[in-house]
Amino acid sequence: QVQLVESGGGLVQPGGSLTLSCELSGPTLIFYDMGWYRQVSGKGRELVAGFGRGATTTYAESVKDRFTISRDTAKSTVYLQMTNLKPEDTAVYYCNAHKSFPGTGTPLDYWGQGTQVTVSS
């Protein structure tokens, strides 16, 4: 069974920086599409940043040029570097591991427990 553990959340002032970490246990990181999602009360969970096949990356428009997703395969860890944080970035952030089985079966998704990020003066 794949397990994801996030860390690095906390309280930060607007304009500050924070780095989230997601450690994956089980099969190696390279077998999964990794991503970061966030959710605020009353809203749906949205993709913040993600790795696809061949290290392709995608970012939500609201965080583009401020957030950077990276990975360390040897440490089985994915990072989300956040800079110039804004109050609207406040949310619970979740790490996700996704695996597709084209022509074989339904996709699999594993989620971390979530970590709170609060941006406030």
mmCIF file with all atom_site columns, C-alpha atoms in Angstrom:
data_model
loop_
_atom_site.group_PDB
_atom_site.id
_atom_site.type_symbol
_atom_site.label_atom_id
_atom_site.label_alt_id
_atom_site.label_comp_id
_atom_site.label_asym_id
_atom_site.label_entity_id
_atom_site.label_seq_id
_atom_site.pdbx_PDB_ins_code
_atom_site.Cartn_x
_atom_site.Cartn_y
_atom_site.Cartn_z
_atom_site.occupancy
_atom_site.B_iso_or_equiv
_atom_site.pdbx_formal_charge
_atom_site.auth_seq_id
_atom_site.auth_comp_id
_atom_site.auth_asym_id
_atom_site.auth_atom_id
_atom_site.pdbx_PDB_model_num
ATOM 1   C CA . GLN A 1 1   ? 0.000   0.000  0.000   1.00 0.00 ? 1   GLN A CA 1
ATOM 2   C CA . VAL A 1 2   ? 1.232   3.473  -0.907  1.00 0.00 ? 2   VAL A CA 1
ATOM 3   C CA . GLN A 1 3   ? 1.314   6.052  1.864   1.00 0.00 ? 3   GLN A CA 1
ATOM 4   C CA . LEU A 1 4   ? 1.944   9.780  1.564   1.00 0.00 ? 4   LEU A CA 1
ATOM 5   C CA . VAL A 1 5   ? 3.051   12.040 4.398   1.00 0.00 ? 5   VAL A CA 1
ATOM 6   C CA . GLU A 1 6   ? 3.053   15.814 3.997   1.00 0.00 ? 6   GLU A CA 1
ATOM 7   C CA . SER A 1 7   ? 4.969   18.260 6.133   1.00 0.00 ? 7   SER A CA 1
ATOM 8   C CA . GLY A 1 8   ? 6.005   21.893 6.111   1.00 0.00 ? 8   GLY A CA 1
ATOM 9   C CA . GLY A 1 9   ? 2.695   23.646 6.552   1.00 0.00 ? 9   GLY A CA 1
ATOM 10  C CA . GLY A 1 10  ? 2.249   26.494 8.965   1.00 0.00 ? 10  GLY A CA 1
ATOM 11  C CA . LEU A 1 11  ? 1.607   30.187 9.424   1.00 0.00 ? 11  LEU A CA 1
ATOM 12  C CA . VAL A 1 12  ? 3.455   32.662 7.241   1.00 0.00 ? 12  VAL A CA 1
ATOM 13  C CA . GLN A 1 13  ? 3.154   36.377 6.529   1.00 0.00 ? 13  GLN A CA 1
ATOM 14  C CA . PRO A 1 14  ? 2.095   37.673 3.112   1.00 0.00 ? 14  PRO A CA 1
ATOM 15  C CA . GLY A 1 15  ? 5.101   37.823 0.829   1.00 0.00 ? 15  GLY A CA 1
ATOM 16  C CA . GLY A 1 16  ? 6.821   35.076 2.745   1.00 0.00 ? 16  GLY A CA 1
ATOM 17  C CA . SER A 1 17  ? 7.993   31.669 1.592   1.00 0.00 ? 17  SER A CA 1
ATOM 18  C CA . LEU A 1 18  ? 7.240   28.114 2.590   1.00 0.00 ? 18  LEU A CA 1
ATOM 19  C CA . THR A 1 19  ? 8.242   24.697 1.304   1.00 0.00 ? 19  THR A CA 1
ATOM 20  C CA . LEU A 1 20  ? 6.020   21.648 1.575   1.00 0.00 ? 20  LEU A CA 1
ATOM 21  C CA . SER A 1 21  ? 7.347   18.102 1.453   1.00 0.00 ? 21  SER A CA 1
ATOM 22  C CA . CYS A 1 22  ? 5.604   14.876 0.559   1.00 0.00 ? 22  CYS A CA 1
ATOM 23  C CA . GLU A 1 23  ? 7.327   11.594 1.262   1.00 0.00 ? 23  GLU A CA 1
ATOM 24  C CA . LEU A 1 24  ? 6.030   8.507  -0.483  1.00 0.00 ? 24  LEU A CA 1
ATOM 25  C CA . SER A 1 25  ? 6.422   5.033  0.977   1.00 0.00 ? 25  SER A CA 1
ATOM 26  C CA . GLY A 1 26  ? 6.051   1.932  -1.116  1.00 0.00 ? 26  GLY A CA 1
ATOM 27  C CA . PRO A 1 27  ? 6.914   1.693  -4.822  1.00 0.00 ? 27  PRO A CA 1
ATOM 28  C CA . THR A 1 28  ? 9.400   4.200  -6.139  1.00 0.00 ? 28  THR A CA 1
ATOM 29  C CA . LEU A 1 29  ? 8.250   7.695  -6.988  1.00 0.00 ? 29  LEU A CA 1
ATOM 30  C CA . ILE A 1 30  ? 8.922   7.324  -10.693 1.00 0.00 ? 30  ILE A CA 1
ATOM 31  C CA . PHE A 1 31  ? 5.940   5.018  -11.131 1.00 0.00 ? 31  PHE A CA 1
ATOM 32  C CA . TYR A 1 32  ? 3.460   7.730  -10.162 1.00 0.00 ? 32  TYR A CA 1
ATOM 33  C CA . ASP A 1 33  ? 2.273   11.094 -11.375 1.00 0.00 ? 33  ASP A CA 1
ATOM 34  C CA . MET A 1 34  ? 2.720   13.318 -8.344  1.00 0.00 ? 34  MET A CA 1
ATOM 35  C CA . GLY A 1 35  ? 0.841   16.492 -7.589  1.00 0.00 ? 35  GLY A CA 1
ATOM 36  C CA . TRP A 1 36  ? -0.189  19.043 -5.005  1.00 0.00 ? 36  TRP A CA 1
ATOM 37  C CA . TYR A 1 37  ? -3.808  20.025 -4.478  1.00 0.00 ? 37  TYR A CA 1
ATOM 38  C CA . ARG A 1 38  ? -5.432  22.472 -2.108  1.00 0.00 ? 38  ARG A CA 1
ATOM 39  C CA . GLN A 1 39  ? -8.884  22.966 -0.699  1.00 0.00 ? 39  GLN A CA 1
ATOM 40  C CA . VAL A 1 40  ? -10.624 25.783 1.159   1.00 0.00 ? 40  VAL A CA 1
ATOM 41  C CA . SER A 1 41  ? -13.923 25.520 3.005   1.00 0.00 ? 41  SER A CA 1
ATOM 42  C CA . GLY A 1 42  ? -16.889 25.617 0.669   1.00 0.00 ? 42  GLY A CA 1
ATOM 43  C CA . LYS A 1 43  ? -14.735 25.029 -2.382  1.00 0.00 ? 43  LYS A CA 1
ATOM 44  C CA . GLY A 1 44  ? -13.666 22.001 -4.344  1.00 0.00 ? 44  GLY A CA 1
ATOM 45  C CA . ARG A 1 45  ? -10.186 20.587 -4.323  1.00 0.00 ? 45  ARG A CA 1
ATOM 46  C CA . GLU A 1 46  ? -8.038  22.165 -7.015  1.00 0.00 ? 46  GLU A CA 1
ATOM 47  C CA . LEU A 1 47  ? -4.766  21.203 -8.615  1.00 0.00 ? 47  LEU A CA 1
ATOM 48  C CA . VAL A 1 48  ? -1.962  23.541 -7.591  1.00 0.00 ? 48  VAL A CA 1
ATOM 49  C CA . ALA A 1 49  ? 0.999   21.910 -9.277  1.00 0.00 ? 49  ALA A CA 1
ATOM 50  C CA . GLY A 1 50  ? 1.743   18.513 -10.695 1.00 0.00 ? 50  GLY A CA 1
ATOM 51  C CA . PHE A 1 51  ? 4.273   16.268 -12.351 1.00 0.00 ? 51  PHE A CA 1
ATOM 52  C CA . GLY A 1 52  ? 3.244   14.254 -15.352 1.00 0.00 ? 52  GLY A CA 1
ATOM 53  C CA . ARG A 1 53  ? 5.046   11.772 -17.511 1.00 0.00 ? 53  ARG A CA 1
ATOM 54  C CA . GLY A 1 54  ? 8.515   12.779 -18.581 1.00 0.00 ? 54  GLY A CA 1
ATOM 55  C CA . ALA A 1 55  ? 8.694   15.373 -15.772 1.00 0.00 ? 55  ALA A CA 1
ATOM 56  C CA . THR A 1 56  ? 6.055   17.515 -17.447 1.00 0.00 ? 56  THR A CA 1
ATOM 57  C CA . THR A 1 57  ? 4.739   20.111 -15.011 1.00 0.00 ? 57  THR A CA 1
ATOM 58  C CA . THR A 1 58  ? 1.535   22.055 -14.751 1.00 0.00 ? 58  THR A CA 1
ATOM 59  C CA . TYR A 1 59  ? 0.474   24.896 -12.455 1.00 0.00 ? 59  TYR A CA 1
ATOM 60  C CA . ALA A 1 60  ? -2.730  26.612 -11.537 1.00 0.00 ? 60  ALA A CA 1
ATOM 61  C CA . GLU A 1 61  ? -2.889  30.081 -13.039 1.00 0.00 ? 61  GLU A CA 1
ATOM 62  C CA . SER A 1 62  ? -3.160  31.638 -9.591  1.00 0.00 ? 62  SER A CA 1
ATOM 63  C CA . VAL A 1 63  ? 0.215   30.249 -8.478  1.00 0.00 ? 63  VAL A CA 1
ATOM 64  C CA . LYS A 1 64  ? 2.106   30.387 -11.745 1.00 0.00 ? 64  LYS A CA 1
ATOM 65  C CA . ASP A 1 65  ? 5.564   31.973 -11.366 1.00 0.00 ? 65  ASP A CA 1
ATOM 66  C CA . ARG A 1 66  ? 5.293   31.805 -7.570  1.00 0.00 ? 66  ARG A CA 1
ATOM 67  C CA . PHE A 1 67  ? 5.206   28.074 -6.829  1.00 0.00 ? 67  PHE A CA 1
ATOM 68  C CA . THR A 1 68  ? 7.629   25.416 -8.001  1.00 0.00 ? 68  THR A CA 1
ATOM 69  C CA . ILE A 1 69  ? 7.186   21.665 -7.821  1.00 0.00 ? 69  ILE A CA 1
ATOM 70  C CA . SER A 1 70  ? 10.273  19.476 -7.643  1.00 0.00 ? 70  SER A CA 1
ATOM 71  C CA . ARG A 1 71  ? 11.228  15.942 -6.702  1.00 0.00 ? 71  ARG A CA 1
ATOM 72  C CA . ASP A 1 72  ? 14.043  13.896 -5.255  1.00 0.00 ? 72  ASP A CA 1
ATOM 73  C CA . THR A 1 73  ? 13.661  10.332 -6.464  1.00 0.00 ? 73  THR A CA 1
ATOM 74  C CA . ALA A 1 74  ? 16.334  8.958  -4.142  1.00 0.00 ? 74  ALA A CA 1
ATOM 75  C CA . LYS A 1 75  ? 14.444  10.337 -1.153  1.00 0.00 ? 75  LYS A CA 1
ATOM 76  C CA . SER A 1 76  ? 11.022  9.446  -2.602  1.00 0.00 ? 76  SER A CA 1
ATOM 77  C CA . THR A 1 77  ? 9.990   13.007 -1.893  1.00 0.00 ? 77  THR A CA 1
ATOM 78  C CA . VAL A 1 78  ? 8.125   15.698 -3.795  1.00 0.00 ? 78  VAL A CA 1
ATOM 79  C CA . TYR A 1 79  ? 8.414   19.351 -2.822  1.00 0.00 ? 79  TYR A CA 1
ATOM 80  C CA . LEU A 1 80  ? 6.322   22.424 -3.359  1.00 0.00 ? 80  LEU A CA 1
ATOM 81  C CA . GLN A 1 81  ? 8.307   25.629 -3.006  1.00 0.00 ? 81  GLN A CA 1
ATOM 82  C CA . MET A 1 82  ? 6.004   28.567 -2.433  1.00 0.00 ? 82  MET A CA 1
ATOM 83  C CA . THR A 1 83  ? 7.166   32.162 -2.644  1.00 0.00 ? 83  THR A CA 1
ATOM 84  C CA . ASN A 1 84  ? 5.459   35.533 -2.440  1.00 0.00 ? 84  ASN A CA 1
ATOM 85  C CA . LEU A 1 85  ? 2.593   33.930 -0.574  1.00 0.00 ? 85  LEU A CA 1
ATOM 86  C CA . LYS A 1 86  ? -0.753  35.680 -0.536  1.00 0.00 ? 86  LYS A CA 1
ATOM 87  C CA . PRO A 1 87  ? -3.727  35.418 1.845   1.00 0.00 ? 87  PRO A CA 1
ATOM 88  C CA . GLU A 1 88  ? -5.698  33.682 -0.903  1.00 0.00 ? 88  GLU A CA 1
ATOM 89  C CA . ASP A 1 89  ? -3.161  30.847 -0.812  1.00 0.00 ? 89  ASP A CA 1
ATOM 90  C CA . THR A 1 90  ? -4.533  29.865 2.583   1.00 0.00 ? 90  THR A CA 1
ATOM 91  C CA . ALA A 1 91  ? -5.846  26.308 2.335   1.00 0.00 ? 91  ALA A CA 1
ATOM 92  C CA . VAL A 1 92  ? -5.267  22.712 3.269   1.00 0.00 ? 92  VAL A CA 1
ATOM 93  C CA . TYR A 1 93  ? -2.692  21.290 0.901   1.00 0.00 ? 93  TYR A CA 1
ATOM 94  C CA . TYR A 1 94  ? -2.774  17.644 -0.125  1.00 0.00 ? 94  TYR A CA 1
ATOM 95  C CA . CYS A 1 95  ? -0.204  15.468 -1.810  1.00 0.00 ? 95  CYS A CA 1
ATOM 96  C CA . ASN A 1 96  ? -1.464  13.077 -4.465  1.00 0.00 ? 96  ASN A CA 1
ATOM 97  C CA . ALA A 1 97  ? -0.008  10.035 -6.183  1.00 0.00 ? 97  ALA A CA 1
ATOM 98  C CA . HIS A 1 98  ? -1.763  8.946  -9.339  1.00 0.00 ? 98  HIS A CA 1
ATOM 99  C CA . LYS A 1 99  ? -1.292  5.951  -11.577 1.00 0.00 ? 99  LYS A CA 1
ATOM 100 C CA . SER A 1 100 ? -3.144  5.163  -14.778 1.00 0.00 ? 100 SER A CA 1
ATOM 101 C CA . PHE A 1 101 ? -3.583  1.802  -16.419 1.00 0.00 ? 101 PHE A CA 1
ATOM 102 C CA . PRO A 1 102 ? -4.506  2.535  -20.044 1.00 0.00 ? 102 PRO A CA 1
ATOM 103 C CA . GLY A 1 103 ? -6.383  -0.399 -21.502 1.00 0.00 ? 103 GLY A CA 1
ATOM 104 C CA . THR A 1 104 ? -5.873  -2.365 -18.298 1.00 0.00 ? 104 THR A CA 1
ATOM 105 C CA . GLY A 1 105 ? -7.981  -0.970 -15.476 1.00 0.00 ? 105 GLY A CA 1
ATOM 106 C CA . THR A 1 106 ? -9.206  2.049  -13.566 1.00 0.00 ? 106 THR A CA 1
ATOM 107 C CA . PRO A 1 107 ? -6.678  4.597  -12.262 1.00 0.00 ? 107 PRO A CA 1
ATOM 108 C CA . LEU A 1 108 ? -5.417  4.632  -8.688  1.00 0.00 ? 108 LEU A CA 1
ATOM 109 C CA . ASP A 1 109 ? -5.161  7.662  -6.428  1.00 0.00 ? 109 ASP A CA 1
ATOM 110 C CA . TYR A 1 110 ? -3.443  7.970  -3.070  1.00 0.00 ? 110 TYR A CA 1
ATOM 111 C CA . TRP A 1 111 ? -3.742  11.026 -0.836  1.00 0.00 ? 111 TRP A CA 1
ATOM 112 C CA . GLY A 1 112 ? -1.837  12.416 2.089   1.00 0.00 ? 112 GLY A CA 1
ATOM 113 C CA . GLN A 1 113 ? -3.531  13.602 5.260   1.00 0.00 ? 113 GLN A CA 1
ATOM 114 C CA . GLY A 1 114 ? -3.203  17.258 4.315   1.00 0.00 ? 114 GLY A CA 1
ATOM 115 C CA . THR A 1 115 ? -1.245  20.119 5.826   1.00 0.00 ? 115 THR A CA 1
ATOM 116 C CA . GLN A 1 116 ? -2.609  23.552 6.690   1.00 0.00 ? 116 GLN A CA 1
ATOM 117 C CA . VAL A 1 117 ? -1.041  26.627 5.143   1.00 0.00 ? 117 VAL A CA 1
ATOM 118 C CA . THR A 1 118 ? -2.189  29.952 6.531   1.00 0.00 ? 118 THR A CA 1
ATOM 119 C CA . VAL A 1 119 ? -1.026  33.257 5.069   1.00 0.00 ? 119 VAL A CA 1
ATOM 120 C CA . SER A 1 120 ? -1.846  36.162 7.343   1.00 0.00 ? 120 SER A CA 1
ATOM 121 C CA . SER A 1 121 ? -0.261  39.282 8.795   1.00 0.00 ? 121 SER A CA 1
#
